[in-house]
Short mmCIF file of C-alpha atoms and ligand atoms in Angstrom, two decimals:
data_model
loop_
_atom_site.label_atom_id
_atom_site.label_comp_id
_atom_site.label_asym_id
_atom_site.label_seq_id
_atom_site.Cartn_x
_atom_site.Cartn_y
_atom_site.Cartn_z
CA UNK F 1 104.87 38.86 21.78
CA UNK F 2 108.98 38.89 23.51
CA UNK F 3 110.27 42.81 24.78
CA UNK F 4 113.57 44.64 23.93
CA UNK F 5 115.29 43.96 27.19
CA UNK F 6 116.10 47.77 27.63
CA UNK F 7 112.95 49.80 27.18
CA UNK F 8 110.56 47.04 27.71
CA UNK F 9 108.87 47.43 23.90
CA UNK F 10 107.79 44.91 22.23
CA UNK F 11 109.87 43.66 20.03
CA UNK F 12 108.88 44.20 16.23
CA UNK F 13 109.20 40.23 14.54
CA UNK F 14 106.54 40.90 11.62
CA UNK F 15 108.40 39.83 9.37
CA UNK F 16 110.41 36.79 10.78
CA UNK F 17 107.77 33.83 9.08
CA UNK F 18 107.42 33.22 5.46
CA UNK F 19 104.53 34.72 4.37
CA UNK F 20 102.70 35.84 1.11
CA UNK F 21 103.40 39.53 -0.20
CA UNK F 22 100.86 42.32 1.32
CA UNK F 23 101.66 46.41 0.94
CA UNK F 24 102.54 47.34 3.91
CA UNK F 25 100.23 49.06 6.31
CA UNK F 26 100.52 51.54 9.23
CA UNK F 27 98.05 48.89 10.94
CA UNK F 28 97.85 48.35 14.44
CA UNK F 29 100.03 44.69 14.15
CA UNK F 30 103.07 48.10 13.26
CA UNK F 31 101.61 50.27 15.77
CA UNK F 32 102.28 47.90 18.78
CA UNK F 33 105.93 47.59 17.47
CA UNK F 34 107.39 50.57 15.94
CA UNK F 35 109.45 52.12 18.58
CA UNK F 36 111.30 48.84 18.37
CA UNK F 37 111.02 49.02 14.73
CA UNK F 38 111.92 51.68 13.65
CA UNK F 39 114.35 52.31 15.90
CA UNK F 40 115.86 49.29 14.46
CA UNK F 41 115.19 50.34 10.95
CA UNK F 42 116.63 53.44 10.57
CA UNK F 43 120.10 54.07 11.44
CA UNK F 44 120.38 57.63 13.49
CA UNK F 45 116.41 57.71 14.45
CA UNK F 46 117.03 58.25 18.27
CA UNK F 47 119.63 60.78 17.37
CA UNK F 48 116.95 62.69 14.65
CA UNK F 49 114.47 63.02 17.05
CA UNK F 50 116.67 64.19 20.47
CA UNK F 51 118.00 67.16 17.94
CA UNK F 52 115.06 68.12 16.31
CA UNK F 53 114.11 69.62 20.26
CA UNK F 54 117.24 71.65 19.89
CA UNK F 55 116.10 72.57 16.45
CA UNK F 56 112.36 73.19 17.86
CA UNK F 57 114.12 75.53 20.55
CA UNK F 58 116.06 77.52 17.63
CA UNK F 59 112.67 77.85 15.75
CA UNK F 60 109.60 77.62 16.99
CA UNK F 61 108.05 81.08 18.18
CA UNK F 62 105.62 81.87 20.80
CA UNK F 63 101.80 81.33 20.27
CA UNK F 64 102.33 79.29 17.36
CA UNK F 65 101.53 76.03 15.71
CA UNK F 66 104.09 73.08 15.64
CA UNK F 67 102.88 70.71 12.79
CA UNK F 68 104.53 66.69 13.06
CA UNK F 69 103.22 65.43 9.61
CA UNK F 70 102.56 61.53 9.60
CA UNK F 71 103.52 61.66 13.75
CA UNK F 72 102.85 57.88 14.21
CA UNK F 73 103.51 57.82 17.71
CA UNK F 74 103.97 61.53 18.17
CA UNK F 75 108.21 61.00 18.91
CA UNK F 76 108.78 63.77 17.18
CA UNK F 77 106.71 66.33 19.22
CA UNK F 78 107.28 64.65 22.41
CA UNK F 79 111.35 65.96 21.54
CA UNK F 80 110.30 69.40 20.86
CA UNK F 81 108.00 70.05 23.13
CA UNK F 82 110.56 68.38 25.98
CA UNK F 83 112.77 71.10 25.34
CA UNK F 84 110.51 74.38 23.89
CA UNK F 85 109.82 77.09 26.64
CA UNK F 86 107.84 79.50 24.28
CA UNK F 87 104.35 80.13 26.04
CA UNK F 88 100.87 79.13 24.04
CA UNK F 89 102.41 76.69 21.41
CA UNK F 90 100.06 74.28 19.91
CA UNK F 91 101.36 70.98 19.39
CA UNK F 92 99.57 69.61 16.04
CA UNK F 93 100.18 65.70 15.02
CA UNK F 94 98.56 64.18 11.63
CA UNK F 95 98.81 60.79 10.54
CA UNK F 96 96.68 58.88 8.11
CA UNK F 97 96.79 55.83 10.41
CA UNK F 98 93.99 55.32 13.19
CA UNK F 99 96.07 52.65 15.51
CA UNK F 100 98.89 54.72 15.26
CA UNK F 101 96.72 58.16 15.91
CA UNK F 102 94.85 56.21 18.96
CA UNK F 103 98.14 55.29 20.27
CA UNK F 104 99.73 58.64 20.00
CA UNK F 105 97.03 60.13 21.54
CA UNK F 106 97.66 58.24 25.19
CA UNK F 107 100.94 59.43 24.91
CA UNK F 108 100.21 63.89 24.34
CA UNK F 109 97.53 63.11 26.90
CA UNK F 110 100.38 61.40 29.48
CA UNK F 111 103.82 63.81 28.06
CA UNK F 112 101.71 67.20 27.43
CA UNK F 113 100.09 69.83 29.23
CA UNK F 114 96.47 69.60 28.38
CA UNK F 115 94.55 71.53 25.32
CA UNK F 116 98.30 72.66 23.94
CA UNK F 117 98.12 69.76 21.36
CA UNK F 118 95.28 68.28 18.69
CA UNK F 119 95.44 65.06 16.63
CA UNK F 120 93.94 65.03 13.28
CA UNK F 121 93.80 61.11 10.75
CA UNK F 122 93.69 63.02 7.67
CA UNK F 123 95.46 62.33 4.56
CA UNK F 124 98.70 65.00 4.59
CA UNK F 125 98.45 65.26 0.78
CA UNK F 126 94.45 66.88 1.56
CA UNK F 127 95.17 68.31 4.78
CA UNK F 128 94.84 72.35 4.81
CA UNK F 129 97.29 74.32 7.16
CA UNK F 130 97.05 76.98 9.18
CA UNK F 131 100.11 78.81 9.89
CA UNK F 132 103.36 77.38 11.57
CA UNK F 133 106.59 78.31 12.92
CA UNK F 134 107.83 74.65 12.16
CA UNK F 135 106.76 71.74 10.23
CA UNK F 136 108.11 68.47 10.71
CA UNK F 137 108.34 65.57 8.16
CA UNK F 138 110.00 62.80 9.55
CA UNK F 139 110.49 59.51 6.82
CA UNK F 140 106.47 60.61 5.95
CA UNK F 141 106.80 62.29 2.75
CA UNK F 142 108.55 59.07 1.22
CA UNK F 143 105.50 57.35 1.18
CA UNK F 144 103.33 60.12 -0.38
CA UNK F 145 103.34 59.17 -4.48
CA UNK F 146 106.14 61.66 -6.09
CA UNK F 147 104.15 63.47 -8.16
CA UNK F 148 101.88 64.67 -5.42
CA UNK F 149 105.51 65.83 -3.53
CA UNK F 150 106.03 68.61 -4.72
CA UNK F 151 102.25 70.40 -4.29
CA UNK F 152 102.38 69.13 -0.27
CA UNK F 153 105.98 71.56 -0.08
CA UNK F 154 104.25 74.16 -1.86
CA UNK F 155 101.35 74.58 0.93
CA UNK F 156 103.72 73.75 3.63
CA UNK F 157 105.52 76.63 2.55
CA UNK F 158 102.54 78.73 1.56
CA UNK F 159 101.56 77.65 5.70
CA UNK F 160 104.66 78.76 7.22
CA UNK F 161 105.31 81.90 8.80
CA UNK F 162 108.74 84.37 7.51
CA UNK F 163 111.56 82.67 9.43
CA UNK F 164 109.96 79.64 9.83
CA UNK F 165 111.37 76.16 8.78
CA UNK F 166 110.75 72.82 7.79
CA UNK F 167 112.31 69.66 8.71
CA UNK F 168 112.13 67.02 6.24
CA UNK F 169 113.59 63.31 6.99
CA UNK F 170 114.41 60.58 4.40
CA UNK F 171 115.64 57.79 3.04
CA UNK F 172 117.32 58.71 0.28
CA UNK F 173 118.50 57.16 -2.92
CA UNK F 174 121.87 57.69 -5.05
CA UNK F 175 122.22 58.48 -8.92
CA UNK F 176 125.12 56.66 -8.76
CA UNK F 177 125.05 52.76 -9.26
CA UNK F 178 127.79 52.00 -7.70
CA UNK F 179 127.28 54.51 -4.62
CA UNK F 180 123.70 53.03 -4.15
CA UNK F 181 125.22 49.07 -4.05
CA UNK F 182 127.17 50.37 -1.74
CA UNK F 183 125.34 51.88 0.30
CA UNK F 184 123.02 48.92 0.09
CA UNK F 185 125.66 46.71 1.39
CA UNK F 186 125.97 49.08 4.27
CA UNK F 187 122.47 49.25 4.78
CA UNK F 188 121.58 45.72 4.72
CA UNK F 189 124.52 44.98 7.64
CA UNK F 190 123.22 47.60 10.00
CA UNK F 191 119.92 45.96 9.75
CA UNK F 192 121.89 42.27 10.54
CA UNK F 193 123.93 43.63 12.97
CA UNK F 194 119.86 45.28 15.03
CA UNK F 195 119.23 41.46 14.93
CA UNK F 196 116.95 41.12 11.97
CA UNK F 197 117.15 38.02 9.77
CA UNK F 198 117.90 37.52 5.68
CA UNK F 199 113.95 36.67 5.13
CA UNK F 200 113.03 39.17 7.10
CA UNK F 201 115.03 42.10 5.62
CA UNK F 202 113.94 40.18 2.11
CA UNK F 203 109.84 40.01 3.38
CA UNK F 204 110.36 43.87 4.74
CA UNK F 205 111.92 44.51 1.46
CA UNK F 206 108.83 43.84 -1.20
CA UNK F 207 106.15 44.72 1.17
CA UNK F 208 107.52 47.96 0.77
CA UNK F 209 108.82 48.40 -2.45
CA UNK F 210 105.67 49.93 -4.01
CA UNK F 211 104.90 51.76 -0.89
CA UNK F 212 107.73 53.70 0.34
CA UNK F 213 109.48 55.69 -2.98
CA UNK F 214 112.91 57.12 -1.80
CA UNK F 215 114.78 60.17 -4.11
CA UNK F 216 117.83 61.56 -4.49
CA UNK F 217 119.32 64.07 -2.72
CA UNK F 218 119.24 66.44 -5.44
CA UNK F 219 115.45 65.62 -6.69
CA UNK F 220 114.25 66.80 -2.71
CA UNK F 221 116.47 69.43 -3.00
CA UNK F 222 115.45 70.94 -5.81
CA UNK F 223 111.72 70.24 -4.75
CA UNK F 224 112.16 72.44 -1.87
CA UNK F 225 113.96 75.28 -3.94
CA UNK F 226 111.01 74.90 -6.03
CA UNK F 227 108.57 75.46 -3.49
CA UNK F 228 110.65 78.61 -2.23
CA UNK F 229 112.68 77.52 0.61
CA UNK F 230 116.21 78.72 0.92
CA UNK F 231 118.85 77.80 2.63
CA UNK F 232 118.61 74.05 2.10
CA UNK F 233 120.73 72.08 4.76
CA UNK F 234 121.46 68.84 5.62
CA UNK F 235 121.88 68.97 8.79
CA UNK F 236 122.35 65.03 9.38
CA UNK F 237 123.21 61.68 7.22
CA UNK F 238 123.67 58.22 7.83
CA UNK F 239 123.83 56.00 5.29
CA UNK F 240 121.09 56.82 2.86
CA UNK F 241 119.11 58.39 5.82
CA UNK F 242 119.05 61.70 6.04
CA UNK F 243 117.24 64.91 7.61
CA UNK F 244 116.94 68.17 5.87
CA UNK F 245 116.54 71.93 7.26
CA UNK F 246 114.48 74.04 5.14
CA UNK F 247 113.41 78.28 6.16
CA UNK F 248 111.37 80.46 5.08
CA UNK F 249 112.68 83.75 4.77
CA UNK F 250 112.14 86.40 7.17
C1 GEK O 301 108.60 59.57 13.71
N1 GEK O 301 106.99 60.61 12.09
O1 GEK O 301 108.41 58.89 14.88
N2 GEK O 301 99.04 61.35 5.42
C2 GEK O 301 99.24 61.19 7.32
N3 GEK O 301 100.15 60.36 7.62
C3 GEK O 301 100.51 59.24 6.24
C4 GEK O 301 100.69 59.57 5.16
C5 GEK O 301 99.69 60.70 4.58
N4 GEK O 301 99.31 60.66 3.59
N5 GEK O 301 101.30 57.87 4.70
C6 GEK O 301 101.87 57.75 5.45
N6 GEK O 301 101.82 58.32 6.78
C7 GEK O 301 107.22 59.54 12.83
C8 GEK O 301 107.64 58.36 11.86
S1 GEK O 301 107.08 56.65 9.83
C9 GEK O 301 108.29 56.63 9.04
C10 GEK O 301 107.01 58.40 10.42
C11 GEK O 301 108.42 54.77 8.65
C12 GEK O 301 102.00 57.78 8.49
C13 GEK O 301 102.30 56.79 8.42
O2 GEK O 301 101.09 55.76 8.56
C14 GEK O 301 102.83 56.39 9.66
O3 GEK O 301 102.58 56.71 10.59
C15 GEK O 301 104.14 57.64 8.91
O4 GEK O 301 103.57 57.90 7.93
C16 GEK O 301 105.75 56.98 8.84
O5 GEK O 301 109.41 60.67 14.07
O6 GEK O 301 107.67 53.96 9.23
O7 GEK O 301 109.32 54.61 8.00
#
């Protein structure tokens, strides 16, 4: 397996050879190349991860929980934990991929104080959430079937403490066909610029088609408002990838 010369991460070549279309799954092969895959596939990923530390400084309260829902290898939590100075914070990572949780556990054990974190292999749409000051859905809601999204956001809102926050990052789509086509083109260039071949791009797109369902910014805003969040602010956007900060009143 080749590695990225800059950081030694195994390089994502999962779709480099012709293969039958199979729905994308977060299995061990994906988990092994995930840092490289996510950096080369999500424009602005590294910026969002580092800025999550800044948002966490503002919203994490002493002696409270912080949930990282769909935590993968825990990059969001590690960034937040590196910035938060409040005492007694409990970091909770949840993912329904055992391969991700196993690798995340090794990282948390290396970088977080013993006893400060919990990792759970579970489906976040069926998880009971405890009170928390901050919740993060960093590119996870897009993998939840759309009819289940409102109920999940309602539960996130209900579990947040007054003054708490949700950070919701998503790949979105545009209602206007012309804007959608333009953004698609630019995103293709981003993938090519990051070394993905036409074959890799098209095979990955087919694998994700039924698994990852982007929606418009308007739909996300409406759902968050319906859950009770106000205000809902878009604090980051790169092409169709954006991140929203949604607050629960004091
Ligand atoms: C990061 N947040 O690096 N329940 C729990 N986890 C789920 C579910 C579910 N129902 N569906 C998908 N996942 C991370 C990146 S990746 C984004 C998140 C991407 C998990 C899935 O196993 C995967 O680890 C994660 O959500 C999505 O900040 O790969 O585009």
